[in-house]
Coordinates of C-alpha atoms in Angstrom, one line a residue:
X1 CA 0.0 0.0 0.0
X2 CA 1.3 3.4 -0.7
X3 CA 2.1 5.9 1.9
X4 CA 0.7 8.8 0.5
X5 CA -2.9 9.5 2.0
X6 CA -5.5 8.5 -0.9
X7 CA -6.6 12.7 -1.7
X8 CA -8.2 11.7 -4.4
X9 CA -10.5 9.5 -3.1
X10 CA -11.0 11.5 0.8
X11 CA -12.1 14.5 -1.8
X12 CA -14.3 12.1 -3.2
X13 CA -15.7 10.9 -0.3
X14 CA -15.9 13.8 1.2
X15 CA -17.9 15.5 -1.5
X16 CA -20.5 12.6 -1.7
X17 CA -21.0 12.7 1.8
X18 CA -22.2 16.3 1.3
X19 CA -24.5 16.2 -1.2
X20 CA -25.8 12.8 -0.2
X21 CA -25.5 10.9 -3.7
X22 CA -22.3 9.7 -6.0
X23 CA -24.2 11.4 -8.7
X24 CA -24.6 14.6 -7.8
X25 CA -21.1 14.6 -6.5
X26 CA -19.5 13.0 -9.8
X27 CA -21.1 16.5 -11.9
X28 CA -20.3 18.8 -9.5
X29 CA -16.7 17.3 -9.6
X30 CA -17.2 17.0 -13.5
X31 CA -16.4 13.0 -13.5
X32 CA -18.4 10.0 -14.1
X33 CA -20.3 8.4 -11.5
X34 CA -18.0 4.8 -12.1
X35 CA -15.1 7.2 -10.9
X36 CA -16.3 8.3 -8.0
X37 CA -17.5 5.0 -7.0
X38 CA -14.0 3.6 -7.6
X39 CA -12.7 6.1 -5.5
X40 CA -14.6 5.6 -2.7
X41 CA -14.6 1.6 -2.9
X42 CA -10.5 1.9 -2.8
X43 CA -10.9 4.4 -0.1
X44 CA -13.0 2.1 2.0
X45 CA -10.4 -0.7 1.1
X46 CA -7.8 1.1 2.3
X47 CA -9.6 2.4 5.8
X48 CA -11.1 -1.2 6.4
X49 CA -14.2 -0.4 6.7
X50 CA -17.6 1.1 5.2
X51 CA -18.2 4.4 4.8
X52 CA -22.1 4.3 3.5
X53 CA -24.8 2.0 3.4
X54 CA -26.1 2.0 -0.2
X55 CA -29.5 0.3 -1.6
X56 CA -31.3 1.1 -4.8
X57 CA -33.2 4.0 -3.4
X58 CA -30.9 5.1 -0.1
X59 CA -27.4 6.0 -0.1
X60 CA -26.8 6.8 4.1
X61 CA -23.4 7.2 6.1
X62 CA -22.0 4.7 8.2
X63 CA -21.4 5.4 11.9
X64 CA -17.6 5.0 11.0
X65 CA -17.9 6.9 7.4
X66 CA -20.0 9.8 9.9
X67 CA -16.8 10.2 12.0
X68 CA -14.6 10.5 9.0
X69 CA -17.0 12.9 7.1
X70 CA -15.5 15.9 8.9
X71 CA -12.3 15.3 8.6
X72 CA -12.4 14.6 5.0
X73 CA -14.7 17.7 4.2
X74 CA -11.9 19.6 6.2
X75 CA -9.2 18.1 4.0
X76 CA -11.3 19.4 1.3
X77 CA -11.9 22.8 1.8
X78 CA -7.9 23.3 2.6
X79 CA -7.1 22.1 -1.0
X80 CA -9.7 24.4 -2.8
X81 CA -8.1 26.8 -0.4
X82 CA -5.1 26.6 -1.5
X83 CA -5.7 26.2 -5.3
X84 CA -7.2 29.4 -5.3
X85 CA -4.8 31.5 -3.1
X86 CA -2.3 30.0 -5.5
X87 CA -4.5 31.4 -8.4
X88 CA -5.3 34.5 -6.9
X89 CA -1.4 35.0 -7.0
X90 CA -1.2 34.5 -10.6
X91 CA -3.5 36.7 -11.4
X92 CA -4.1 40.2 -11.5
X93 CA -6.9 41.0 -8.8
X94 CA -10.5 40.9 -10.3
X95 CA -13.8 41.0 -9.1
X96 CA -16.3 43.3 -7.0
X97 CA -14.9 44.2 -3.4
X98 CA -17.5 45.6 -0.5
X99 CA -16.2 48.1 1.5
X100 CA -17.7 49.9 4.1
X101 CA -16.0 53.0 5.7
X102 CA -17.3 56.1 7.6
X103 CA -19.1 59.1 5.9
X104 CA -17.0 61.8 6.4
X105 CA -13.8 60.2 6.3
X106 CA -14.3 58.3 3.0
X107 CA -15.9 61.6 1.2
X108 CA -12.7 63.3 1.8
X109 CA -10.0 61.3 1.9
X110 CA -11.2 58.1 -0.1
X111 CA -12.8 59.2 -3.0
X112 CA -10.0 61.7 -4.1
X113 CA -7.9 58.1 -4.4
X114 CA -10.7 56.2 -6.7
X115 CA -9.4 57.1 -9.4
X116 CA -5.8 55.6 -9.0
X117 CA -7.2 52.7 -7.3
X118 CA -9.4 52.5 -10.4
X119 CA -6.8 52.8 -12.8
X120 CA -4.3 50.8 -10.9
X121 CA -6.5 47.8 -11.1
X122 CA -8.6 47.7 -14.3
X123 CA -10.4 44.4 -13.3
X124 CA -11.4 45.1 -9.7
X125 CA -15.1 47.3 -8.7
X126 CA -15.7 48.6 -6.0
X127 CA -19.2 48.5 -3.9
X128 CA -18.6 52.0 -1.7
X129 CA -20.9 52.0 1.2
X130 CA -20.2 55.1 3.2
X131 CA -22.5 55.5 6.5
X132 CA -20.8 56.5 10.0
X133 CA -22.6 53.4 11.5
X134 CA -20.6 50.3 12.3
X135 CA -21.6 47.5 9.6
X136 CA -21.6 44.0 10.8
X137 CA -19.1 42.8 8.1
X138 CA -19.7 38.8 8.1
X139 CA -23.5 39.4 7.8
X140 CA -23.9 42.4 5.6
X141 CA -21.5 40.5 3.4
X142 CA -18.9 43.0 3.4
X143 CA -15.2 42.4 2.3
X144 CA -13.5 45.0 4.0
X145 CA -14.1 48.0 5.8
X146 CA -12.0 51.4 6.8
X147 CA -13.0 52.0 10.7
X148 CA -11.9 54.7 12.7
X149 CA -11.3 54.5 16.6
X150 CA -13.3 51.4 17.3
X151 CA -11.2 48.4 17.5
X152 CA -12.8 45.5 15.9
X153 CA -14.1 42.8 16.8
X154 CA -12.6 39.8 18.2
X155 CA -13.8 37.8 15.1
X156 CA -12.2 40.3 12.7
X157 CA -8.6 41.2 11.5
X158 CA -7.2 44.4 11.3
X159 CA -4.3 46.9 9.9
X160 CA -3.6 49.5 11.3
X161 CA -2.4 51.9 9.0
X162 CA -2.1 55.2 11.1
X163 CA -3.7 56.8 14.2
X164 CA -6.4 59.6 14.3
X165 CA -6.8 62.3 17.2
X166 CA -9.3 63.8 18.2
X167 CA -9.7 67.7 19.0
X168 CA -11.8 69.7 21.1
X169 CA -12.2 72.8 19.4
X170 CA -14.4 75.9 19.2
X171 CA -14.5 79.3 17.6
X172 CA -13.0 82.2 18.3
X173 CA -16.3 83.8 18.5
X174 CA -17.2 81.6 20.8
X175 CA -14.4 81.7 23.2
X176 CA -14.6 85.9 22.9
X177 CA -18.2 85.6 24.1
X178 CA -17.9 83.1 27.0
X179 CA -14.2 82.5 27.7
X180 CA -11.8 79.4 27.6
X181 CA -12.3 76.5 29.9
X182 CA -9.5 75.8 32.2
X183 CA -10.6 72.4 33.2
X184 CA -12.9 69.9 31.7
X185 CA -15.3 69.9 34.4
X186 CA -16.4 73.3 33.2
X187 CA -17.4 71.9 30.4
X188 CA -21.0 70.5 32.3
X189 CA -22.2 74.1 32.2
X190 CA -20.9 75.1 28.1
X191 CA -23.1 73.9 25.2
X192 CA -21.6 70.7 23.6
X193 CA -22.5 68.9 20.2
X194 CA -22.4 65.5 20.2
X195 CA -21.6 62.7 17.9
X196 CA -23.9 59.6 17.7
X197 CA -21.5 56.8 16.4
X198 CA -18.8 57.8 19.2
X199 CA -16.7 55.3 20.4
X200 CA -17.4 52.9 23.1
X201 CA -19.7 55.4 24.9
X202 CA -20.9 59.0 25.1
X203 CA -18.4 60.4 27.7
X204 CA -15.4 62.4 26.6
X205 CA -12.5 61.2 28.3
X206 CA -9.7 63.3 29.0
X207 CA -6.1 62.9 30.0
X208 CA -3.7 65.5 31.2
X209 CA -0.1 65.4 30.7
X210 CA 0.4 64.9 34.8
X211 CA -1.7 61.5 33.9
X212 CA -4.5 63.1 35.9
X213 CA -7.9 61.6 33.7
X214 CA -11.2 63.1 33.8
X215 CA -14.6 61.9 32.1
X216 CA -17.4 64.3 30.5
X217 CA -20.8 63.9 28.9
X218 CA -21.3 66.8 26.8
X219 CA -24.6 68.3 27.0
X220 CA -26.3 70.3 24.7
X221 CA -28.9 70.9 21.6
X222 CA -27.4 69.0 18.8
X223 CA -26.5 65.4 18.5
X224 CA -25.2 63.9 15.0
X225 CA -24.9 60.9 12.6
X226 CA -22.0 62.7 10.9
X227 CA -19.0 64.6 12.0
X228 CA -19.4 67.3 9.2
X229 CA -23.0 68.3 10.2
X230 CA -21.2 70.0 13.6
X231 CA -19.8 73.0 11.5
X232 CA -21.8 74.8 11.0
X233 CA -23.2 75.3 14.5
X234 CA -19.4 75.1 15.5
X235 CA -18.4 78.3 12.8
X236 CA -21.2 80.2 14.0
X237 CA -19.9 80.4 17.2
X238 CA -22.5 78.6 19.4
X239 CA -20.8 75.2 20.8
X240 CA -17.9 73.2 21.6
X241 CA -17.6 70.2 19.9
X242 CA -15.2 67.3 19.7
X243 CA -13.6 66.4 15.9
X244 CA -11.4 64.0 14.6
X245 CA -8.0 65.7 12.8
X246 CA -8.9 64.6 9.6
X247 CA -11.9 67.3 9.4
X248 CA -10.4 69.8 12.2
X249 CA -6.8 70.4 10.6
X250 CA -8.1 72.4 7.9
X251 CA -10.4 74.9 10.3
X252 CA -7.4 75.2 12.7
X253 CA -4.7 76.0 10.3
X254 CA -6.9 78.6 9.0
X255 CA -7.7 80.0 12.8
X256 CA -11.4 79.7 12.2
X257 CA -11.1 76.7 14.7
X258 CA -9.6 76.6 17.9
X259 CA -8.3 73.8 20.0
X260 CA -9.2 74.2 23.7
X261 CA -7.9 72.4 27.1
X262 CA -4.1 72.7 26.5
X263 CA -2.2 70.2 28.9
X264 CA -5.4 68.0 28.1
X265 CA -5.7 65.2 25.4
X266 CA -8.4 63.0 23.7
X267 CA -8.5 59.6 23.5
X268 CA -6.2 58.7 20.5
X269 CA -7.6 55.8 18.3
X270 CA -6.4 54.2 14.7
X271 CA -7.4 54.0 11.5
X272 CA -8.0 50.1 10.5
X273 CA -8.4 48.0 7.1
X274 CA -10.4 45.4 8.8
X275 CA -11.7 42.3 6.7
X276 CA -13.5 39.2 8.4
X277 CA -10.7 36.9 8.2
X278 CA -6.8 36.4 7.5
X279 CA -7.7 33.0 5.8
X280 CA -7.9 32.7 2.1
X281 CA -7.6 36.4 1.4
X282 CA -8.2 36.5 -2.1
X283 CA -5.9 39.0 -4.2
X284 CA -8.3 41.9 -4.4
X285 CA -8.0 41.6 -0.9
X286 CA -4.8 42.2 -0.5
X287 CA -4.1 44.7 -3.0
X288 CA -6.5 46.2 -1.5
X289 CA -4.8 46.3 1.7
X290 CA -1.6 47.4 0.6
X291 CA -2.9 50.2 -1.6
X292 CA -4.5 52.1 1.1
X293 CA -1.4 51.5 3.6
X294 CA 0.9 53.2 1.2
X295 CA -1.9 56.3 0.6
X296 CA -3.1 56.5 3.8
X297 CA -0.4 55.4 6.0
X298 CA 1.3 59.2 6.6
X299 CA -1.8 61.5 6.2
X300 CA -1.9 64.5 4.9
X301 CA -4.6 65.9 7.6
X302 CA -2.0 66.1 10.3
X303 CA -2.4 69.6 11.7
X304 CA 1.1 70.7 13.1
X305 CA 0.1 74.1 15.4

């Protein structure tokens, strides 16, 4: 008897125990029925035992071919596994990705890079779902998402490709007409916007360079779905509000922003590429991946005071 495991006829097995019949399992495989029965028969030789009880109407598993069913399906799966990763790398990456990344974030700093992405890639699409809401990526069938602050879930894998602060800011306006804060307890009697998706909860959380740390919840009129819908309100002189540096650089560089609390910092989260799995990532995947860690890896946004 040879040493090498019998593939062939485990794959066969395997695939006739899942769809219950050789026949079915011979035209999915695209070989005759005599082959597959062959395959199986040596199989069973070679295990010493049966793996199904057939009769002219009822083909049924064995209690020994159930315990082997498993195994052999898992054997499977890690072949077509690996003759399509092996394909993927032959190829240039094709095929419709899902992505799913926030609002605000992908508006400004995504779709300027659709068109290189685009052009670097003439057989991948893209399905662009932008919404500041967290998507459940394994059952809204998504491929891949950009998330911001949130780590994700246990069940996921991410990249980090850079981090993203976040600002407390207001207008001068504003602080001419009611003065800076000089701790962020005061902030319980100012008007503050709020965000809706926020992280983890609805307090800010501050830490001072002495590692003192001090929570908040902002109170006030206004509570959003979307980061950029705070400007206005925020320009006009009538709130603090917290904003991520990717939207805020641009109004403080200009001075019609200003960043409040010095001594006192924001939590500090990342920017992720975050895709249900590391297993079997199919090229598009990947290219996927390493296209937005070279663009997005050293922002542009950072706002240097």
């Amino acid at each position: 008897m040879s040493k090498l495991p019998d593939f062939e006829g485990l794959a066969m097995f395997a695939k006739v125990a899942e769809e219950g019949s050789f026949a079915a399992a011979a035209r999915l495989m695209g070989v005759s029925v005599p082959t597959v029965s062959r395959a199986v028969a040596r199989l069973e030789e070679r295990l010493g035992g049966r793996l199904f009880n057939r009769t002219s109407r009822q083909l049924a598993l064995t209690e020994f071919g159930s315990s082997m069913a498993a195994k052999a399906g898992e054997i499977y799966r890690q072949a077509e596994e690996v003759e399509s990763e092996a394909q993927d790398l032959a190829i240039q990456p094709r095929g419709q990705v899902r992505l799913a990344m926030p609002m605000a974030f992908g508006l400004r700093w995504v779709a300027p890079l659709l068109p290189r992405l685009l052009r670097q890639y003439p057989e991948l699409s893209v399905d662009l779902h932008l919404s500041d809401a967290s998507v459940d990526l394994i059952a809204e069938g998504f491929d891949a998402a950009l998330r911001i602050a949130v780590l994700p879930d246990s069940s996921l894998v991410a990249r980090r490709l850079c981090s993203v602060t976040q600002f407390l800011v207001a207008s001068p306006g504003y602080l001419a007409e009611h003065g800076h804060p000089a701790h962020p307890r005061e902030l319980a009697d100012r008007s503050c916007l709020s965000y809706a998706y926020r992280a983890r909860s609805d307090l800010w959380r501050f830490t001072h360079t002495n590692g003192t740390k001090e929570d908040v919840a902002p109170k006030g009129r206004l509570r959003v779905t979307n980061s950029d819908a705070l400007l206005p309100v925020l320009l006009e002189g009538l709130a603090i509000a917290e904003l991520p540096e990717f939207i805020a650089a641009e109004y403080l560089a200009d001075g019609r922003l200003v960043t409040l609390l010095p001594g006192w910092s924001m939590a500090r989260g990342g920017l992720y590429f975050v895709t249900p799995s590391a297993r079997s990532r199919p090229a598009k995947i990947r290219a996927l991946s390493d296209f937005f860690t070279e663009h997005l890896s050293n922002p542009v946004w950072r706002w240097n005071p």
